[in-house]
Coordinates of C-alpha atoms in Angstrom, one line a residue:
Chain I
M134 CA 38.7 -0.6 20.2
T135 CA 38.1 -3.8 22.0
G136 CA 37.7 -6.5 19.4
A137 CA 35.4 -7.1 16.4
M138 CA 31.7 -6.2 16.6
L139 CA 31.1 -8.0 13.3
R140 CA 33.2 -10.8 11.8
F141 CA 33.0 -12.7 8.5
A142 CA 35.0 -16.0 8.5
G143 CA 35.4 -17.7 5.2
V144 CA 32.1 -16.6 3.9
D145 CA 30.9 -17.9 0.5
F146 CA 27.7 -16.7 -1.1
A147 CA 26.2 -17.5 -4.5
H148 CA 23.1 -16.1 -6.2
E149 CA 21.4 -18.5 -8.6
G150 CA 24.6 -20.5 -9.0
Q151 CA 26.8 -17.5 -9.6
P152 CA 29.4 -16.9 -6.9
V153 CA 29.0 -13.4 -5.4
L154 CA 31.4 -13.6 -2.4
R155 CA 34.3 -16.0 -2.1
G156 CA 36.1 -16.9 1.1
L157 CA 35.4 -13.5 2.7
D158 CA 37.2 -12.8 5.9
L159 CA 36.5 -9.4 7.5
A160 CA 36.6 -8.1 11.0
V161 CA 34.8 -4.8 11.8
P162 CA 36.4 -3.4 14.9
E163 CA 34.2 -2.0 17.7
G164 CA 34.0 1.8 17.6
G165 CA 35.6 2.1 14.2
I166 CA 34.5 2.9 10.7
T167 CA 35.1 0.2 8.1
V168 CA 34.7 1.1 4.5
I169 CA 34.5 -1.5 1.8
S170 CA 34.7 -0.1 -1.7
G171 CA 34.2 -2.0 -5.0
P172 CA 32.8 -1.7 -8.4
S173 CA 29.1 -2.3 -9.2
G174 CA 28.2 -6.0 -9.0
S175 CA 31.1 -6.9 -6.7
G176 CA 28.8 -8.1 -3.9
K177 CA 28.8 -5.0 -1.7
S178 CA 25.0 -5.0 -1.1
T179 CA 25.2 -8.8 -0.5
L180 CA 27.9 -8.2 2.1
I181 CA 25.6 -5.7 3.9
A182 CA 22.6 -8.1 3.7
L183 CA 24.7 -10.9 5.2
A184 CA 25.9 -8.6 7.9
A185 CA 22.3 -7.6 8.7
G186 CA 21.1 -11.2 8.8
L187 CA 18.9 -10.8 5.8
L188 CA 20.8 -13.5 4.0
T189 CA 22.5 -16.7 5.2
P190 CA 26.0 -17.6 3.9
D191 CA 26.4 -20.8 1.8
A192 CA 29.6 -21.5 3.7
G193 CA 31.5 -19.8 6.5
R194 CA 30.2 -17.8 9.4
V195 CA 28.9 -14.3 10.1
D196 CA 29.2 -13.4 13.8
R197 CA 27.5 -10.2 15.0
R198 CA 28.1 -9.1 18.5
C199 CA 25.5 -6.4 18.9
D200 CA 22.1 -6.0 20.6
S201 CA 20.7 -3.4 18.3
L202 CA 21.3 -2.8 14.6
G203 CA 20.8 0.2 12.3
V204 CA 20.8 -0.1 8.5
V205 CA 20.7 2.7 5.9
F206 CA 19.8 1.2 2.5
Q207 CA 20.6 2.6 -0.9
N208 CA 16.9 3.2 -1.2
P209 CA 15.5 5.0 1.9
A210 CA 12.7 2.4 2.2
L211 CA 10.3 4.8 3.8
L212 CA 6.6 4.0 4.2
P213 CA 5.0 6.6 1.8
W214 CA 1.8 6.7 3.9
K215 CA 3.6 7.8 7.1
T216 CA 5.2 11.1 7.9
A217 CA 8.9 11.4 8.5
Q218 CA 8.4 11.2 12.3
E219 CA 6.1 8.2 12.0
N220 CA 8.7 6.5 9.7
V221 CA 11.4 6.9 12.3
A222 CA 9.1 5.8 15.1
F223 CA 8.2 2.7 13.0
A224 CA 11.6 1.2 13.8
L225 CA 10.7 1.4 17.5
S226 CA 7.5 -0.7 17.1
G227 CA 9.1 -3.7 18.7
R228 CA 10.1 -1.7 21.8
V229 CA 7.8 -1.4 24.9
L230 CA 7.4 2.4 24.8
V231 CA 4.5 4.8 25.4
R232 CA 3.4 6.6 22.3
R233 CA 4.8 10.0 23.5
D234 CA 8.2 8.5 24.3
R235 CA 8.3 7.0 20.8
R236 CA 7.4 10.3 19.2
D237 CA 10.0 12.3 21.3
R238 CA 12.7 9.9 20.4
A239 CA 11.8 10.1 16.7
R240 CA 11.8 13.9 16.8
A241 CA 15.2 13.9 18.6
A242 CA 16.7 11.5 15.9
L243 CA 15.4 13.7 13.1
A244 CA 16.9 16.8 14.7
A245 CA 20.2 14.9 15.1
V246 CA 20.5 14.4 11.4
G247 CA 19.7 18.0 10.7
L248 CA 16.0 17.9 9.7
A249 CA 14.0 20.9 10.7
P250 CA 11.1 20.3 13.1
G251 CA 8.6 21.4 10.4
D252 CA 9.7 18.6 8.2
A253 CA 8.8 15.9 10.8
D254 CA 5.2 16.0 9.8
K255 CA 5.8 15.8 6.1
Y256 CA 5.2 12.7 3.9
P257 CA 8.1 11.3 1.9
R258 CA 6.6 12.7 -1.3
Q259 CA 7.0 16.2 0.2
L260 CA 10.7 15.7 1.0
S261 CA 13.7 15.9 -1.3
G262 CA 15.9 12.8 -1.9
G263 CA 18.5 14.1 0.5
M264 CA 15.8 14.7 3.2
C265 CA 14.5 11.2 2.7
Q266 CA 18.0 9.7 3.3
R267 CA 18.2 11.8 6.4
V268 CA 15.0 10.3 7.6
A269 CA 16.4 6.8 6.8
L270 CA 19.5 7.7 8.8
A271 CA 17.4 9.0 11.7
R272 CA 15.4 5.7 11.7
A273 CA 18.7 3.8 11.9
L274 CA 19.9 5.9 14.8
V275 CA 16.6 6.0 16.8
V276 CA 17.1 2.4 17.8
E277 CA 20.4 3.4 19.4
P278 CA 22.4 0.8 17.4
D279 CA 25.6 -0.8 18.5
L280 CA 26.4 -1.4 14.8
L281 CA 25.4 0.8 11.8
L282 CA 25.4 -0.7 8.3
C283 CA 25.3 1.6 5.3
D284 CA 24.7 0.3 1.8
E285 CA 25.8 3.2 -0.5
P286 CA 23.3 5.3 1.4
F287 CA 24.0 8.6 -0.4
S288 CA 25.0 7.3 -3.9
A289 CA 21.8 8.6 -5.6
L290 CA 22.4 12.2 -4.4
D291 CA 24.4 15.0 -6.0
G292 CA 27.9 15.9 -4.9
D293 CA 27.3 18.8 -2.4
L294 CA 24.4 17.0 -0.7
R295 CA 26.4 13.8 -0.5
R296 CA 29.3 15.6 1.2
A297 CA 26.9 17.3 3.6
L298 CA 25.4 13.9 4.6
W299 CA 28.8 12.3 5.0
Q300 CA 29.6 15.1 7.3
V301 CA 26.5 14.4 9.3
L302 CA 27.4 10.7 9.5
G303 CA 31.0 11.5 10.5
E304 CA 29.8 13.9 13.2
I305 CA 27.4 11.2 14.6
H306 CA 30.3 8.7 14.7
R307 CA 32.5 11.2 16.5
R308 CA 29.9 11.9 19.1
R309 CA 28.8 8.3 19.7
G310 CA 31.7 6.2 18.6
L311 CA 29.3 4.1 16.7
T312 CA 30.7 1.0 15.0
T313 CA 30.1 1.5 11.3
L314 CA 30.4 -0.7 8.2
L315 CA 29.7 1.1 5.0
V316 CA 30.1 0.0 1.4
T317 CA 30.5 2.3 -1.5
H318 CA 31.6 2.2 -5.2
D319 CA 33.0 5.8 -5.0
P320 CA 36.5 6.0 -3.5
E321 CA 36.0 9.8 -3.1
E322 CA 33.5 9.1 -0.3
V323 CA 36.2 7.2 1.6
S324 CA 38.5 10.2 1.4
A325 CA 35.6 12.6 2.3
L326 CA 35.3 10.7 5.6
A327 CA 39.0 10.5 6.1
R328 CA 39.3 14.3 5.7
G329 CA 37.0 14.5 8.7
G330 CA 39.8 13.1 10.9
L331 CA 38.1 9.8 11.4
A332 CA 40.0 6.5 11.8
I333 CA 38.9 4.3 8.9
S334 CA 39.8 0.8 7.9
C335 CA 39.4 0.2 4.3
G336 CA 39.0 -2.9 2.1
R337 CA 38.2 -3.5 -1.5
L338 CA 35.9 -6.0 -3.1
D339 CA 37.0 -7.2 -6.5
R340 CA 34.6 -8.2 -9.3
D341 CA 35.4 -11.9 -8.5
G342 CA 33.9 -11.5 -5.0
R343 CA 37.2 -11.5 -3.1
L344 CA 38.2 -8.9 -0.5
R345 CA 41.6 -7.2 -0.7
G346 CA 42.7 -5.5 2.6
G347 CA 40.2 -5.0 5.4
Chain D
M239 CA -6.6 22.4 -10.6
R240 CA -9.9 24.2 -9.9
N241 CA -10.2 25.1 -13.6
R242 CA -9.6 21.5 -14.5
N243 CA -12.3 20.3 -12.1
G244 CA -14.6 22.9 -13.5
N245 CA -14.0 21.7 -17.0
A246 CA -14.6 18.1 -15.9
W247 CA -18.0 19.0 -14.4
L248 CA -18.9 20.9 -17.5
W249 CA -18.1 17.9 -19.8
G250 CA -20.0 15.7 -17.4
L251 CA -23.0 17.9 -17.7
V252 CA -22.7 17.9 -21.5
S253 CA -22.6 14.1 -21.6
I254 CA -25.6 13.7 -19.3
G255 CA -27.5 16.3 -21.4
L256 CA -26.6 14.3 -24.6
L257 CA -27.8 11.1 -22.9
L258 CA -31.1 12.7 -21.9
G259 CA -31.5 14.0 -25.4
L260 CA -31.0 10.5 -26.8
W261 CA -33.5 9.1 -24.4
E262 CA -36.1 11.7 -25.4
W263 CA -35.4 11.0 -29.1
G264 CA -35.8 7.3 -28.6
H265 CA -39.1 7.9 -26.8
R266 CA -40.4 9.9 -29.7
A267 CA -39.1 7.4 -32.2
W268 CA -40.5 4.2 -30.6
G269 CA -43.3 5.4 -28.4
P270 CA -44.0 5.3 -24.6
L271 CA -44.5 1.5 -24.3
V272 CA -40.9 0.7 -25.5
L273 CA -39.3 3.8 -24.0
P274 CA -41.2 6.2 -21.8
G275 CA -40.4 9.9 -21.9
I276 CA -38.4 11.7 -19.3
G277 CA -41.5 13.5 -18.1
D278 CA -43.5 10.2 -17.7
T279 CA -40.6 8.6 -15.9
A280 CA -40.3 11.6 -13.5
G281 CA -44.1 11.4 -12.9
A282 CA -43.9 7.7 -12.1
L283 CA -41.0 8.3 -9.8
W284 CA -42.9 11.0 -8.0
R285 CA -45.9 8.7 -7.6
M286 CA -43.7 6.0 -6.1
I287 CA -42.2 8.4 -3.6
R288 CA -45.6 9.9 -2.7
D289 CA -47.4 6.6 -2.2
G290 CA -44.5 5.2 -0.1
T291 CA -43.3 2.5 -2.5
A292 CA -39.9 3.9 -3.2
G293 CA -38.6 4.5 0.3
P294 CA -39.1 1.0 1.8
A295 CA -37.9 -0.7 -1.5
L296 CA -34.8 1.5 -1.4
I297 CA -34.1 0.5 2.2
G298 CA -34.7 -3.1 1.5
T299 CA -32.3 -3.2 -1.4
A300 CA -29.7 -1.2 0.6
G301 CA -30.0 -3.8 3.4
H302 CA -29.6 -6.7 1.0
A303 CA -26.7 -5.1 -0.9
A304 CA -24.9 -3.9 2.3
A305 CA -25.2 -7.2 4.1
G306 CA -24.0 -9.3 1.1
W307 CA -21.2 -6.8 0.3
A308 CA -20.0 -6.8 3.9
C309 CA -19.9 -10.6 4.0
G310 CA -18.1 -10.8 0.6
V311 CA -15.6 -8.2 1.6
L312 CA -14.8 -9.6 5.0
A313 CA -14.4 -13.1 3.6
G314 CA -12.4 -11.9 0.5
L315 CA -10.1 -9.7 2.6
A316 CA -9.4 -12.4 5.2
A317 CA -8.8 -15.1 2.6
G318 CA -6.8 -12.8 0.3
T319 CA -4.6 -11.5 3.0
L320 CA -3.8 -15.1 4.2
A321 CA -3.3 -16.3 0.7
G322 CA -0.9 -13.3 0.0
L323 CA 1.1 -14.1 3.1
R324 CA 1.2 -17.9 2.8
E325 CA 1.9 -19.7 -0.5
A326 CA 0.1 -22.9 0.7
V327 CA -3.1 -21.0 1.5
R328 CA -2.9 -19.3 -1.9
G329 CA -2.6 -22.6 -3.6
A330 CA -5.7 -23.9 -1.8
F331 CA -7.9 -20.8 -2.2
E332 CA -7.0 -19.5 -5.7
P333 CA -8.7 -22.3 -7.7
V334 CA -11.8 -22.0 -5.5
A335 CA -11.9 -18.2 -6.3
I336 CA -11.5 -18.9 -10.0
I337 CA -14.3 -21.4 -10.0
L338 CA -16.6 -19.0 -8.0
L339 CA -15.8 -16.2 -10.4
G340 CA -16.7 -18.4 -13.3
V341 CA -20.2 -19.1 -12.1
P342 CA -22.6 -16.6 -13.6
A343 CA -24.4 -14.4 -10.9
I344 CA -27.8 -15.5 -12.3
A345 CA -26.9 -19.2 -11.6
W346 CA -26.1 -18.3 -8.0
V347 CA -29.5 -16.6 -7.7
V348 CA -31.3 -19.7 -8.9
L349 CA -29.3 -21.9 -6.5
A350 CA -29.6 -19.5 -3.6
I351 CA -33.4 -19.4 -4.0
L352 CA -33.5 -23.1 -3.6
W353 CA -31.0 -23.2 -0.8
F354 CA -32.0 -20.2 1.3
G355 CA -34.9 -18.3 -0.2
G356 CA -35.9 -14.7 0.6
F357 CA -33.5 -12.3 2.3
W358 CA -30.6 -14.8 2.6
A359 CA -30.8 -15.8 -1.0
V360 CA -30.1 -12.2 -2.0
V361 CA -27.3 -11.7 0.6
F362 CA -25.6 -15.0 -0.4
T363 CA -25.7 -14.1 -4.1
V364 CA -24.2 -10.7 -3.5
A365 CA -21.5 -12.1 -1.2
V366 CA -20.5 -14.9 -3.5
A367 CA -20.4 -12.5 -6.5
T368 CA -18.2 -9.8 -4.7
G369 CA -16.0 -11.9 -2.5
P370 CA -13.7 -13.4 -5.2
L371 CA -13.0 -10.0 -6.7
V372 CA -11.9 -8.6 -3.3
F373 CA -9.9 -11.8 -2.7
A374 CA -7.9 -11.3 -5.9
A375 CA -7.3 -7.7 -5.1
A376 CA -6.2 -8.5 -1.5
I377 CA -3.7 -11.1 -2.8
H378 CA -2.2 -8.7 -5.2
G379 CA -2.1 -6.0 -2.5
V380 CA -0.2 -8.2 0.0
Q381 CA 2.3 -9.6 -2.6
S382 CA 3.1 -6.2 -4.1
V383 CA 4.5 -4.7 -0.9
D384 CA 8.0 -3.4 -1.7
G385 CA 10.8 -5.8 -0.9
G386 CA 12.8 -2.9 0.5
L387 CA 10.1 -2.2 3.1
L388 CA 9.9 -5.9 4.1
R389 CA 13.7 -6.0 4.6
M390 CA 13.6 -2.8 6.6
A391 CA 10.9 -4.2 8.9
R392 CA 13.0 -7.4 9.4
V393 CA 16.1 -5.4 10.3
Y394 CA 14.2 -3.4 12.9
R395 CA 12.4 -6.5 14.2
V396 CA 9.0 -4.9 13.7
P397 CA 6.4 -7.3 15.2
F398 CA 3.9 -8.9 12.8
A399 CA 0.9 -7.0 14.2
A400 CA 2.7 -3.7 13.5
R401 CA 3.8 -4.8 10.1
L402 CA 0.2 -5.8 9.3
L403 CA -1.3 -2.6 10.6
H404 CA 1.3 0.0 9.4
M405 CA 2.7 -1.7 6.3
Y406 CA 0.4 -4.2 4.7
V407 CA -3.0 -2.6 5.4
P408 CA -2.2 0.9 4.0
H409 CA -0.4 -0.6 1.0
M410 CA -3.3 -3.0 0.4
L411 CA -5.8 -0.2 0.6
S412 CA -4.6 1.3 -2.7
H413 CA -5.1 -2.1 -4.4
V414 CA -8.3 -3.1 -2.6
F415 CA -10.1 0.3 -2.7
P416 CA -10.9 0.1 -6.4
A417 CA -12.2 -3.4 -5.9
L418 CA -14.3 -2.3 -2.9
A419 CA -15.8 0.6 -5.0
T420 CA -16.5 -1.7 -7.9
T421 CA -18.0 -4.5 -5.8
L422 CA -20.1 -1.9 -3.9
A423 CA -21.7 -0.8 -7.2
M424 CA -21.9 -4.5 -8.3
S425 CA -23.7 -5.4 -5.0
W426 CA -26.6 -3.1 -5.8
K427 CA -27.0 -4.5 -9.3
V428 CA -26.8 -8.1 -8.2
A429 CA -29.1 -7.5 -5.2
V430 CA -31.8 -6.0 -7.6
M431 CA -31.4 -9.0 -9.9
A432 CA -31.7 -11.5 -7.1
E433 CA -34.7 -9.6 -5.6
L434 CA -36.4 -9.6 -9.0
L435 CA -36.1 -13.4 -9.2
S436 CA -36.6 -14.4 -5.6
G437 CA -39.4 -11.9 -4.7
A438 CA -37.4 -10.9 -1.6
G439 CA -38.8 -7.3 -1.7
G440 CA -36.7 -4.2 -2.5
I441 CA -36.3 -2.5 -5.9
G442 CA -36.1 -5.8 -7.7
D443 CA -39.6 -6.6 -6.5
G444 CA -40.7 -3.2 -7.6
L445 CA -39.3 -3.9 -11.1
A446 CA -41.0 -7.3 -11.2
T447 CA -44.4 -5.7 -10.4
A448 CA -43.8 -3.0 -13.0
R449 CA -43.0 -5.7 -15.6
A450 CA -46.1 -7.6 -14.7
H451 CA -48.2 -4.4 -15.2
V452 CA -46.2 -3.6 -18.4
D453 CA -45.6 -0.2 -16.8
T454 CA -42.3 0.8 -18.5
A455 CA -42.4 4.3 -16.9
A456 CA -42.3 2.7 -13.4
M457 CA -39.5 0.3 -14.7
M458 CA -37.4 3.4 -15.8
A459 CA -38.2 5.1 -12.5
W460 CA -36.7 2.2 -10.6
I461 CA -33.7 2.2 -12.8
V462 CA -33.3 6.0 -12.2
V463 CA -33.4 5.3 -8.4
V464 CA -30.6 2.6 -8.6
V465 CA -28.4 4.9 -10.8
A466 CA -29.0 7.9 -8.5
V467 CA -28.1 5.9 -5.4
L468 CA -24.9 4.7 -7.0
I469 CA -23.9 8.2 -8.1
A470 CA -24.7 9.5 -4.6
V471 CA -22.6 6.8 -2.9
D472 CA -19.7 7.6 -5.2
L473 CA -19.9 11.4 -4.7
V474 CA -20.7 11.5 -1.0
L475 CA -18.8 8.4 0.3
L476 CA -16.2 6.9 -2.0
A477 CA -14.6 10.0 -3.6
P478 CA -14.0 11.9 -0.3
L479 CA -12.9 8.7 1.4
Q480 CA -10.4 8.0 -1.4
R481 CA -9.0 11.5 -1.1
R482 CA -8.7 11.2 2.6
L483 CA -7.1 7.7 2.5
W484 CA -4.6 8.7 -0.2
V485 CA -3.4 12.0 1.3
W486 CA 0.2 10.6 1.0
R487 CA 0.0 9.9 -2.7
D488 CA 1.6 12.2 -5.2
D489 CA -1.2 12.2 -7.8
A490 CA -4.6 13.7 -8.6
R491 CA -6.4 11.3 -6.2
S492 CA -4.6 12.8 -3.2
S493 CA -6.0 15.7 -1.2
G494 CA -2.6 16.6 0.2
P495 CA -0.6 19.7 -0.8

């Protein structure tokens, strides 16, 4: 680990006058997994949105030292009129790639998250919730990110499926050493990752928007 | 599914049969001058086809309706998309669209006859009647794109052209398609009305001639032509196109598995 890939320094953020995050200091070390847990409404999704640059802090700084970013949202956010492969390839729209290269990369990313080749041509409505989240994960990975942000990505899935997907995520981290920040309300998810032998830094967001640990 | 479709067809045939029965009953009750019989109407239609009146009139009205509809749709889509994307454009265009929608089509015909006359009077009337409806649908289409998709596209730095082509346009289609289908049917009705008043040829001119001759059978025959064209456009063009476009949807309108 060679320093922080993502750093929050004294970040305050309020939504419609209500403080969501207060004085947040957090450093996400390069190559590690950082897990922030906290109850619903504690500002976990806001933290991810700030980290992704989708929101601007009211005070303090968010410094991101990465060229490419992957995000897995709570909702898979798939384009319903595109197949799984096209959804993954959509994240590459800004890259100068020939169509075939784009397709091959998308197929490889889908295979990496354990989706069968036959599923690549299916529309989201033809895929289960777990498969849709795998597509969203593949889309985050296809851009070859330096930093992966996960906003309770598997919280809507049932226990077995969730464990299987955590395993996939852990395996990808082990292979690529991908810097990962994930937020969850379920402490069991943290222990599921820890059981996989991964080095994890943990923190906890309280309801008042303050971070303990991390 | 097949059984349900079969039932729908059967009920459709029953309702058409009832309508024809009502027509024939009205004919017998009020006489041929008020309401010509089905046989008289069919005879008049056959005469119009045989003497070469129906074909050119049909082509003329199709040309007027298509040209006006295309102008209205292009203007409505362009303005609606811009207004959906930019609040200032919306603020500028929306009141204009509301005013245009408030003006009765018949008033546009009268003005257009004075301003343009002939072919362009009909095209203008159709365009100005259809454009605002497409504009409203396009605004709604752009503004109802899911916020999650917009955030996802921002995170992956998807260029504007790709967002427009792969995100906005397919989403907008589901909002704009019903407006396109409605305005397509509307374009025929408005075109016929404008032709009738402006003497620009087409089916409207045929109706005007039939009215002048108090030939109600010919009037009904022209009406049958318009309705037949609208039904044919829906069955041959719109319904298959809708199934093809919405293959990804999880409802009865999709042709997907």
